[in-house]
């Protein structure tokens, strides 16, 4: 549980304290938090996979280890963690882009004031009231295209993760009993995996969350594409920077 809290704090702090906002931002950080909790719980049944694997070998443990390596020849937990890291990167890409937009908006807003002098921009950012930048996808098409790219990348990562769960992990548990033949040891051995139901349930849990992320990303992609590009709705002029609105916050 301590590992969950340690991982959730930076994610939630970034979502709350950030000074840039855009459509669906809170939802994506919420998915990251939920996914981290499910990932932590799902890894518990797989933590002692080597001891849960048993064969009817009468010789040395080398034969059983050879059967284990032959059956579980593809990564499991490390593949899950790697996909989660890629999911975080797909969210952070948009965060970095939004951060650059905020810096540009603050500088242009300061320069537009009549009393702007050399060095006034830095003083306003450090000492003045904080301003929250809201990206308007109606007018800032470059931001919209980058946002759609991030959503597409997120869907690709989650679809690949589903493929790992369905085609890599589930087949290793569905095969019962496991018949093993290796070059190191003669004969055929029968092997079983203990707690297979718990391991299978952890895969279902991860797959369910991943499917929800894919579905939500697809809906956001279609909504953004239709609402901002196809319909082409426009906002009234008045923003300091085209496509970006700034609001003072405490």
Tab-separated table of N, CA, C and O in Angstrom, residues 44 102 210 250:
chain	number	residue	atom	x	y	z
A	44	UNK	N	0.474	-8.971	-7.558
A	44	UNK	CA	0.639	-9.789	-6.355
A	44	UNK	C	0.594	-11.287	-6.644
A	44	UNK	O	1.444	-12.039	-6.140
A	102	UNK	N	1.806	27.849	-22.173
A	102	UNK	CA	1.600	28.766	-21.057
A	102	UNK	C	2.714	29.803	-20.991
A	102	UNK	O	2.452	30.988	-20.793
A	210	UNK	N	-7.760	-1.436	-19.289
A	210	UNK	CA	-7.173	-1.061	-20.570
A	210	UNK	C	-8.241	-0.872	-21.637
A	210	UNK	O	-8.163	0.058	-22.450
A	250	UNK	N	-5.814	32.043	-7.408
A	250	UNK	CA	-5.101	32.297	-6.162
A	250	UNK	C	-3.949	31.342	-6.015
A	250	UNK	O	-4.010	30.240	-6.479
